[in-house]
Short mmCIF file of C-alpha atoms in Angstrom, two decimals:
data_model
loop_
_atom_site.label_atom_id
_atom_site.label_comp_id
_atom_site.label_asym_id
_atom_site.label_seq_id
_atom_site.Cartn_x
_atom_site.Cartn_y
_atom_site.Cartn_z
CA UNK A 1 -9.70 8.64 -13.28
CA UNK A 2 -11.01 5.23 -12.97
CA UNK A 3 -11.49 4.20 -9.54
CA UNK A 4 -11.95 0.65 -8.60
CA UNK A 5 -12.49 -1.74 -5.56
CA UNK A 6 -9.89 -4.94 -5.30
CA UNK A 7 -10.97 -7.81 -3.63
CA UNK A 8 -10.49 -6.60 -0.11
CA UNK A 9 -13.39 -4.32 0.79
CA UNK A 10 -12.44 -0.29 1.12
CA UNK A 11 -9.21 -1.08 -0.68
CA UNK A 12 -8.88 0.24 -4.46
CA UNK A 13 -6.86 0.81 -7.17
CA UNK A 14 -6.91 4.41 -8.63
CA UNK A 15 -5.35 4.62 -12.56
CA UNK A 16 -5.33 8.30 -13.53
CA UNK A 17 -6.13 9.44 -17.48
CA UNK A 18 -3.13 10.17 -18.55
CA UNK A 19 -3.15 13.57 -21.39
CA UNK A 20 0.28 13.26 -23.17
CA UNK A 21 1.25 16.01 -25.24
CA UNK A 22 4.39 17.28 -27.29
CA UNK A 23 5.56 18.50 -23.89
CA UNK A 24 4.68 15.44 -22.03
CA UNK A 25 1.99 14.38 -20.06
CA UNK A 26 -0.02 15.40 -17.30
CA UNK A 27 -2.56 13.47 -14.63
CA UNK A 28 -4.55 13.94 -12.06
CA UNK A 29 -2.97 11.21 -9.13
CA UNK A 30 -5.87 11.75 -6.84
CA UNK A 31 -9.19 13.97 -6.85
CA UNK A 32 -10.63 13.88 -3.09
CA UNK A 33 -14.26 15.18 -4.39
CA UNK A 34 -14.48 11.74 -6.62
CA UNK A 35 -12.28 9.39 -4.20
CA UNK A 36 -14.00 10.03 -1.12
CA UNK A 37 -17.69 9.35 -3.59
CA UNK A 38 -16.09 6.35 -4.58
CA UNK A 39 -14.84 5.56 -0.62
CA UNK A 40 -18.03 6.73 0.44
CA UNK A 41 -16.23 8.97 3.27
CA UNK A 42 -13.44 11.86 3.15
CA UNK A 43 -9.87 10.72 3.07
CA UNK A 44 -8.06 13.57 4.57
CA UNK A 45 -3.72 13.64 4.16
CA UNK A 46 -2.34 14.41 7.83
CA UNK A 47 1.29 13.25 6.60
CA UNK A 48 3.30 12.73 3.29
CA UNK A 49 6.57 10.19 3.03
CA UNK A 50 8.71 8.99 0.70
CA UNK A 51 11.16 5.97 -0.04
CA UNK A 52 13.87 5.29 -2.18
CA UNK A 53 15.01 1.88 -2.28
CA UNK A 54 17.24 -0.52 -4.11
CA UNK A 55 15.89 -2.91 -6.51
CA UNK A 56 15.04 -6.15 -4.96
CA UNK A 57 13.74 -3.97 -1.52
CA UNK A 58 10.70 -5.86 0.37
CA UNK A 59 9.55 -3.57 2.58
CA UNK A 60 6.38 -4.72 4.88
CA UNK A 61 3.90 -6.00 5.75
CA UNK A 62 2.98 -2.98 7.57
CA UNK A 63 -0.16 -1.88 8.90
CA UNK A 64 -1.47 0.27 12.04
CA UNK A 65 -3.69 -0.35 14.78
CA UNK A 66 -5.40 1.34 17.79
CA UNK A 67 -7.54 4.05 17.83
CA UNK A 68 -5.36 5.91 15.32
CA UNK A 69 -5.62 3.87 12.49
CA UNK A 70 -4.33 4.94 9.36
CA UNK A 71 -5.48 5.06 5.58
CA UNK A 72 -2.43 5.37 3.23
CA UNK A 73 -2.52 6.20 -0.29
CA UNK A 74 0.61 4.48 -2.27
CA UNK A 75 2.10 5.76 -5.80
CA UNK A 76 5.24 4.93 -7.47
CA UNK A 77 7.04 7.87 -8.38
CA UNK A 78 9.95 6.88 -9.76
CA UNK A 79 11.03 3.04 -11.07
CA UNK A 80 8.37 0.28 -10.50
CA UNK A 81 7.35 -2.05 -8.30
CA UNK A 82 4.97 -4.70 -7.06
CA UNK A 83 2.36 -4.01 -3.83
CA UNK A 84 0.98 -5.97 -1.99
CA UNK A 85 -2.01 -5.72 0.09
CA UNK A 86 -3.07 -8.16 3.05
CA UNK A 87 -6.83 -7.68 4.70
CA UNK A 88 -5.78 -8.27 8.64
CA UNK A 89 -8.70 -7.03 9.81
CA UNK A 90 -10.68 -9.52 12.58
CA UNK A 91 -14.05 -10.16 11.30
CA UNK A 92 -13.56 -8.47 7.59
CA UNK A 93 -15.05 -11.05 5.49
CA UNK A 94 -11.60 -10.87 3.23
CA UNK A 95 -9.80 -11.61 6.33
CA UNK A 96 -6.13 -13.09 5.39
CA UNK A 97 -6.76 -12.14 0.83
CA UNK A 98 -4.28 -10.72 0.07
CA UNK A 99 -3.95 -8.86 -3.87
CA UNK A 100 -0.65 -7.37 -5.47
CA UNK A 101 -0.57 -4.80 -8.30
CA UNK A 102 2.39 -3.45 -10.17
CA UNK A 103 2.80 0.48 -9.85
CA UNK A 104 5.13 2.55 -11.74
CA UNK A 105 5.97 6.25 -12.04
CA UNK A 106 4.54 6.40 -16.11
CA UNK A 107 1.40 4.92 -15.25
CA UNK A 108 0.47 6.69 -12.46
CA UNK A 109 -1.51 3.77 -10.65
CA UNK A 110 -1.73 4.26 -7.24
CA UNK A 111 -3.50 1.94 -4.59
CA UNK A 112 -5.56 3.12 -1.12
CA UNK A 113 -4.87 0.92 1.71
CA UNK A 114 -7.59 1.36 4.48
CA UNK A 115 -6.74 1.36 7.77
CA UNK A 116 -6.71 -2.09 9.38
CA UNK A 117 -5.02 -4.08 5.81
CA UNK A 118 -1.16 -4.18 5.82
CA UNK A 119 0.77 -3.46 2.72
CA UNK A 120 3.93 -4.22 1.76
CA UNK A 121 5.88 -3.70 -1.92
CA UNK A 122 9.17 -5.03 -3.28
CA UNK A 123 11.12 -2.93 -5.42
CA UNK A 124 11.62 -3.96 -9.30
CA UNK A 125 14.24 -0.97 -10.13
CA UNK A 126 16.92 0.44 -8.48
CA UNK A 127 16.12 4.18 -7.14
CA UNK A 128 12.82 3.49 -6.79
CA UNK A 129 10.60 6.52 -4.84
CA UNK A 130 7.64 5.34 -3.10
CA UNK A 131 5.09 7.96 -1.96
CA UNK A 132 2.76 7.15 0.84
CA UNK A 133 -0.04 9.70 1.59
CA UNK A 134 -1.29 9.02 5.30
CA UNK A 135 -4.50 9.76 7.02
CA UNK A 136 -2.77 10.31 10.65
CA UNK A 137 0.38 11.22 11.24
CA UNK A 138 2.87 8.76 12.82
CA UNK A 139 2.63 7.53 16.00
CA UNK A 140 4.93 5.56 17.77
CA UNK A 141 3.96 2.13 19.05
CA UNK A 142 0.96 2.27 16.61
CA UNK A 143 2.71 0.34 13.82
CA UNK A 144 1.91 -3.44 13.12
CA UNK A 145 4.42 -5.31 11.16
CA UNK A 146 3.68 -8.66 9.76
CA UNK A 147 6.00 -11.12 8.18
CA UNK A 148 6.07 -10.59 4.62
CA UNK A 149 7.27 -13.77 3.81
CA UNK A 150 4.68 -15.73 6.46
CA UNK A 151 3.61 -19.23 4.93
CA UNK A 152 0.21 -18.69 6.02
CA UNK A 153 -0.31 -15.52 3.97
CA UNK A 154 1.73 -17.01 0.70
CA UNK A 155 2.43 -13.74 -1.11
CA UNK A 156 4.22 -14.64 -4.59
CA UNK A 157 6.63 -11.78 -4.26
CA UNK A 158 8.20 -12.85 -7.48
CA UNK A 159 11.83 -11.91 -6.36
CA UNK A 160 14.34 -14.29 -7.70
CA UNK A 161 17.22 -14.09 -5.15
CA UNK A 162 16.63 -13.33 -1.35
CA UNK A 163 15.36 -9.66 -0.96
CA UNK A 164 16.50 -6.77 1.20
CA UNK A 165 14.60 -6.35 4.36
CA UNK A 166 14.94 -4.59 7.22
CA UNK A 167 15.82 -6.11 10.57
CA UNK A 168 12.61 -5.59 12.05
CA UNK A 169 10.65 -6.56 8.19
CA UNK A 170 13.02 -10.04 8.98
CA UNK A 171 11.83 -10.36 12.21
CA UNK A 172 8.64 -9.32 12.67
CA UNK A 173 5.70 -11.56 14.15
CA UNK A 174 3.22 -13.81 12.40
CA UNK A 175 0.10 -13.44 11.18
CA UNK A 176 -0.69 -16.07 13.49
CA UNK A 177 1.12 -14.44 16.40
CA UNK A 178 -0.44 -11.44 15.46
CA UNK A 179 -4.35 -12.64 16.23
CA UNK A 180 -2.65 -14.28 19.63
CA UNK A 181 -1.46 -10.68 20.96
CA UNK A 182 -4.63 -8.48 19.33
CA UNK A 183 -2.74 -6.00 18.11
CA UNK A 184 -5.00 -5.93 14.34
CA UNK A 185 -8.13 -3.81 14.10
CA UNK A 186 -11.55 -5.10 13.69
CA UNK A 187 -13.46 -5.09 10.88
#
């Protein structure tokens, strides 16, 4: 398992060994002994959800804030798509990078999102399963949601026709706005 930091600090991308065989292949998505070495501090699951979506789905930018926080661990697991990840965190010395891989279900690659960075993917397949592995379990009024398709934060989302979104994806605040109310953790 090779374990690696992007450019936002505490965020990384995890790509498992893969051991094919005649019967298939097997991987390990996640080992907490040598992710929370690499981390430098446990990551604990509280909560496990999943998302199917159409191809062409943006869903995010999503984050949460408070005293809860929340670290999420993403995998494709099913179809493909690209994530993206936005450090929103006041003071972080990344504040406003944001990096996008491509995950799919045969590779296994899987990205941690510390708490305080919003992520967001859109969908490349149709049917494709998201699985996000979450560090509290949801509570309401905690969520942040960002625009994904703010100027400010220019994520190439590479989609070719006007994406699916959500009314509240469509409509959510600013990254601007979003420093005016407070409502993003500190670095």
């Amino acid at each position: 398992m090779d374990i690696r930091e992007t450019g936002i600090p505490g965020a990384f991308v995890v790509t498992p060994e893969q051991l094919p065989d005649e019967r298939g292949n097997f991987y390990e998505a996640m080992h907490s002994d040598r992710f929370a070495r690499a981390l430098g501090r446990p990551f604990e699951p509280r909560q496990i959800n999943y998302a199917v979506s159409r191809r062409n789905t943006l869903r995010g930018l999503h984050s949460v804030a408070g005293p809860q926080g929340q670290d999420t661990f993403v995998t494709c697991v099913r179809g493909a798509l690209r994530a993206f990840l936005a450090d929103l965190r006041l003071g972080s010395p990344a504040f406003g990078l944001v990096v996008g891989h491509e995950l799919d279900a045969d590779s296994g690659v899987s990205v941690f999102v510390p708490e305080g960075v919003a992520h967001g993917l859109l969908t490349l397949t149709d049917e494709a399963c998201v699985c996000y592995v979450l560090s509290t379990a949801h509570g309401p009024g905690a969520q942040v949601d960002i625009d994904p398709l703010d100027p400010v934060l220019a994520i190439d989302w590479g989609f070719t026709e006007p994406p699916l979104m959500s009314a509240g994806d469509s409509g959510a605040m600013s990254l601007r706005e979003a420093v005016a109310s407070r409502v993003l953790a500190s670095w």
